[in-house]
Structures are given as C-alpha cells and as structure tokens.
C-alpha positions as a Markdown table, in Angstrom:
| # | Residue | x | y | z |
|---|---|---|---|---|
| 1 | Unk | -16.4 | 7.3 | -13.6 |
| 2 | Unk | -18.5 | 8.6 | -10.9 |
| 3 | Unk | -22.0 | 6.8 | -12.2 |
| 4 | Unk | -20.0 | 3.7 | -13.0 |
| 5 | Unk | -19.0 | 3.4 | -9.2 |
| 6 | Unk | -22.8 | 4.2 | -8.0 |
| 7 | Unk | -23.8 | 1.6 | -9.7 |
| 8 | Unk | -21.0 | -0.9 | -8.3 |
| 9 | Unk | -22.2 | 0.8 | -5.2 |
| 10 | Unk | -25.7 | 0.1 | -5.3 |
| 11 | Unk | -25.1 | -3.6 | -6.7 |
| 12 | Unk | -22.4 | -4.0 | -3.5 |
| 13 | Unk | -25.5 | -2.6 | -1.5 |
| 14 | Unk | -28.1 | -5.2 | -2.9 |
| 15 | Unk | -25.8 | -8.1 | -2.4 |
| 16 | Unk | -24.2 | -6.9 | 1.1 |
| 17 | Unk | -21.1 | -6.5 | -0.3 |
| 18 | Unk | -18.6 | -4.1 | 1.0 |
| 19 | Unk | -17.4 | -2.0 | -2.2 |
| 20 | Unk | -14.0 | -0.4 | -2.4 |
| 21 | Unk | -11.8 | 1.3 | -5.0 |
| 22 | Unk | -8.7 | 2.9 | -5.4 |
| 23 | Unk | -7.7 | 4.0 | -9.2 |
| 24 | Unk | -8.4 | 0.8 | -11.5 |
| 25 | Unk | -8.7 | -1.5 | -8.4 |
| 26 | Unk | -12.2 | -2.3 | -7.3 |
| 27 | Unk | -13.2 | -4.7 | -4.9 |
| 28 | Unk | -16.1 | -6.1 | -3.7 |
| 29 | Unk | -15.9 | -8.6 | -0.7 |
| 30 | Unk | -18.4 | -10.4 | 1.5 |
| 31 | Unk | -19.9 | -14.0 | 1.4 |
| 32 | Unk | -21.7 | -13.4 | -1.7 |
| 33 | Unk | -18.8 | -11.0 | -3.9 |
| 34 | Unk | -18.6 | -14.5 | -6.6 |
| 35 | Unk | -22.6 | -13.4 | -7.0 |
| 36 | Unk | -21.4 | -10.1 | -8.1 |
| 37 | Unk | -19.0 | -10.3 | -11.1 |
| 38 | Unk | -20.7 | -10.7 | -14.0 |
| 39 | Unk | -22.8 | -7.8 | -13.0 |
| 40 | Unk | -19.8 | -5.8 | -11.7 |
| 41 | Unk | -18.3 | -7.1 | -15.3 |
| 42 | Unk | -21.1 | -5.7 | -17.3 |
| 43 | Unk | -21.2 | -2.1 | -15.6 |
| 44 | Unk | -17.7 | -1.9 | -15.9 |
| 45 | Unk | -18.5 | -2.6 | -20.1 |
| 46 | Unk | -21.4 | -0.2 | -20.3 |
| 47 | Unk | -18.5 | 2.9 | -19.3 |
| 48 | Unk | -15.9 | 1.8 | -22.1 |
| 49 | Unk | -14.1 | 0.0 | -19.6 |
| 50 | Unk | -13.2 | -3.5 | -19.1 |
| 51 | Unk | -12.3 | -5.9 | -17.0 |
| 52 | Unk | -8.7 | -7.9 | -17.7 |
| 53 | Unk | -8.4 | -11.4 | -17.0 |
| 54 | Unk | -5.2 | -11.1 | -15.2 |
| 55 | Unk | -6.4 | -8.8 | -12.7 |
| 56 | Unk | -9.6 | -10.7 | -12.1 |
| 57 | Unk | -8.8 | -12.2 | -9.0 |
| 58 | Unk | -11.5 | -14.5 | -6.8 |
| 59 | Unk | -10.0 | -14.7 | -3.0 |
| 60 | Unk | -11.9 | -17.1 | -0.5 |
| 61 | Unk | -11.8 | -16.9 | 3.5 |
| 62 | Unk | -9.0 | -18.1 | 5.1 |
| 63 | Unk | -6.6 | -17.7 | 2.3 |
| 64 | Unk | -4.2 | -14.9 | 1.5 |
| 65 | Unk | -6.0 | -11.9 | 0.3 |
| 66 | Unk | -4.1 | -8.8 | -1.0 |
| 67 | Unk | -6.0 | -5.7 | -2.4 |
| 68 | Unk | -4.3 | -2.8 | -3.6 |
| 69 | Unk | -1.1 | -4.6 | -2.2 |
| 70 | Unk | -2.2 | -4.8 | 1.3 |
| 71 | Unk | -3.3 | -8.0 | 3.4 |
| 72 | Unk | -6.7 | -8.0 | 4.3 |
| 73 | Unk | -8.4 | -10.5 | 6.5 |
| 74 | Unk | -11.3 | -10.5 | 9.4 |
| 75 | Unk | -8.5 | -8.9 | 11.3 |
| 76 | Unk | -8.3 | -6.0 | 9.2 |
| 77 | Unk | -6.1 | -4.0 | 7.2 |
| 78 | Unk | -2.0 | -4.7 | 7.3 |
| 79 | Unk | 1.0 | -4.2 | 5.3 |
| 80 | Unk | 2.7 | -7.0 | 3.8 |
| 81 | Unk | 5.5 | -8.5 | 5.1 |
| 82 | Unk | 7.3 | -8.2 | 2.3 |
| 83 | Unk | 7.0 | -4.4 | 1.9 |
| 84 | Unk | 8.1 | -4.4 | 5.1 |
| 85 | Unk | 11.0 | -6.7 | 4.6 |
| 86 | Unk | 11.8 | -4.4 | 1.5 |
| 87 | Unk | 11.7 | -1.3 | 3.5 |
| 88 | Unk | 13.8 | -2.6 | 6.1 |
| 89 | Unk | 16.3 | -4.2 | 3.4 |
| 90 | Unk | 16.7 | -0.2 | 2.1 |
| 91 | Unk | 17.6 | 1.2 | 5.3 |
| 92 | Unk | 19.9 | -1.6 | 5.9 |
| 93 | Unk | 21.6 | -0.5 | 2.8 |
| 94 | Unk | 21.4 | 3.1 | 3.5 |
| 95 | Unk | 23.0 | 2.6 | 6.6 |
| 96 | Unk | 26.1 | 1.0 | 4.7 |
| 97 | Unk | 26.6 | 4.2 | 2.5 |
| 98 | Unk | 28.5 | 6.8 | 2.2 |
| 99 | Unk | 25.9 | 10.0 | 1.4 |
| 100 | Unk | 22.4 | 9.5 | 1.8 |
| 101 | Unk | 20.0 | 11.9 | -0.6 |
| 102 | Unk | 17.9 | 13.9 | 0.5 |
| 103 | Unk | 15.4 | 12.1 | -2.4 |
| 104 | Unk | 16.4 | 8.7 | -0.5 |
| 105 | Unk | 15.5 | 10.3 | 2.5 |
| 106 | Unk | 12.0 | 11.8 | 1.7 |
| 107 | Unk | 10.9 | 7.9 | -0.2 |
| 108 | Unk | 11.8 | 6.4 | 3.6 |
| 109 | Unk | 9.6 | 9.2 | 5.0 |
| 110 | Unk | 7.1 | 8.9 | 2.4 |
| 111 | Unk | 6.9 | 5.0 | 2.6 |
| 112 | Unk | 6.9 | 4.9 | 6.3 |
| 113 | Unk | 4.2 | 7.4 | 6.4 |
| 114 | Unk | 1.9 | 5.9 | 4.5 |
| 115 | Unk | 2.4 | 2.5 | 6.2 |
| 116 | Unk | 1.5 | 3.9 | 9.8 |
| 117 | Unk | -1.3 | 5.2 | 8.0 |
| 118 | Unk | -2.7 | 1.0 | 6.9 |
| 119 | Unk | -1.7 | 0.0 | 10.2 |
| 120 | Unk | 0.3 | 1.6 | 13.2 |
| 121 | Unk | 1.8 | -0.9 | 15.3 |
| 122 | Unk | 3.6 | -2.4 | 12.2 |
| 123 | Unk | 5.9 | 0.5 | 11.4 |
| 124 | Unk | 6.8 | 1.3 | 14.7 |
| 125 | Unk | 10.0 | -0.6 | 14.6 |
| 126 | Unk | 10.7 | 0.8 | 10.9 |
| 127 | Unk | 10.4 | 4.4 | 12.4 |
| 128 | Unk | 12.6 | 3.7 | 15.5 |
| 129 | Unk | 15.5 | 2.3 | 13.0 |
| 130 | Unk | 14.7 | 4.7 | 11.1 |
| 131 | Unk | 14.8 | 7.2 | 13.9 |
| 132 | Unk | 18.1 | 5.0 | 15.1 |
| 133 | Unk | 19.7 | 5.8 | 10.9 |
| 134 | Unk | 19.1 | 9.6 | 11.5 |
| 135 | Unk | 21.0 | 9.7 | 14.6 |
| 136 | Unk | 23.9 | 8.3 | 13.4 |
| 137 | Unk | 23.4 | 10.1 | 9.6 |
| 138 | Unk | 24.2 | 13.7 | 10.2 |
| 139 | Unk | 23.1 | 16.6 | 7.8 |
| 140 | Unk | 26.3 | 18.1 | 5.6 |
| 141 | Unk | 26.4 | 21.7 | 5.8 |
| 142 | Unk | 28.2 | 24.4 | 4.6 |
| 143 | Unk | 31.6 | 23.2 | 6.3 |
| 144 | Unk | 30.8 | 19.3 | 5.1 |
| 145 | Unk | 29.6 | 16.2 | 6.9 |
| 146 | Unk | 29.7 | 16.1 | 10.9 |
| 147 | Unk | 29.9 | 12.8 | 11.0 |
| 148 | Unk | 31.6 | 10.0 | 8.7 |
| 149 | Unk | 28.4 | 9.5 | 6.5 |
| 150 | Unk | 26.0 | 12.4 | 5.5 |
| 151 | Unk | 22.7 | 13.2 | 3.7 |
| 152 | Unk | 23.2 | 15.6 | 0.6 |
C-alpha cells in the first residue's frame, strides 16, 4: 500500500495535484485532477486493487464537493450540514428520554470531537447544547437519578 500511494504521490506531484487519502478514499484535486485518472487508475491495478465505478466520482469548481464525507471548497474543510442536522436531531431526542447511556453519551462526545477537529466554529453551538443536555441530565448513582432523567 505504501509504494502504491508514492506513486499516486509522485504522479499528484508531476501534475500539481494535491493528493489525499484516508482508507479506500483517495483524492486528487487541482485544475488538472481529470488528467490524472487513468494513470491513478492504472497504479491502483498494478497493486491488485481496483478502482469501482460507483465511487469514481469527477467534482468541478463551484459545485458541491464531498470527500471522505466532508465539504470541501476554496474555503476549506467543513462538516456537512447534514451531519450536523443529524447530530443535532440526536440530542434533541436524547433530551426527550428517560436514561441516557453512558454508550449514547461517549458517540455525542466522540462525534463532536471529531467535528471540532474538521472545523471549530461549527460545533461550537453542538457543544454548548450539548454542554446545555449535561446540565439538565444528571449522573445516577448509588442512591438513583438526582434529577428526573439520568445517564446509566
């Protein structure tokens, strides 16, 4: 795997391309990435891999790019709105239960996390409703809940 992404490195190098990967997702962007495919295509080959049709995808400026499912764009790196929508949706619905796991509790860590890390000023308001859940959501300890909902 390693000489298979030198050589998308160096053909990303020869053709100004910026070259990124993260498991089975490579990408290679930059006014001439199109130039790069069949290339790209045929080193993939040479390493018993290959390249599926579905995941193939050709994304030109000023449309909606997604890599890796995040928004890319001149501006940068971003989480999608609908992650975000989704994330928000769950703590909604957390809010509206009962007993909160400690499992549900570590994925809205987890998640959140790993958003600030794409991009910081869009998971500030998740964190402070999260922050606002946790206030409300008390532990339940040896003598029960504290408050009307808990996390177990």
């Amino acid at each position: 795997l390693l000489g298979m992404c030198r050589e998308i490195d160096e053909l990303a190098r020869r053709l100004n391309l910026d070259f990124t990967m993260w498991v089975d997702d490579i990408t290679l962007s930059g006014d001439r990435a199109q130039d790069a495919i069949d290339e790209a295509s045929r080193i993939i080959s040479r390493y018993g891999y290959r390249l599926g049709r579905s995941k193939k995808q050709i994304m030109r400026k000023g449309t909606r790019q997604t890599v890796t499912g995040l928004g890319v764009s001149s501006h940068g790196v971003s989480n999608l709105k609908a992650r975000r929508d989704e994330l928000s949706d769950r703590m909604f619905a957390l809010m509206r239960r009962e007993v909160i796991t400690e499992e549900e509790q570590r994925s809205v860590d987890g998640t959140l996390a790993w958003m600030r890390t794409v991009c910081p000023s869009q998971s500030r308001h998740l964190e402070r409703l999260w922050d606002e859940l946790r206030a409300v959501v008390s532990h339940s300890g040896p003598e029960g809940p504290r408050d009307q909902r808990a996390w177990s």
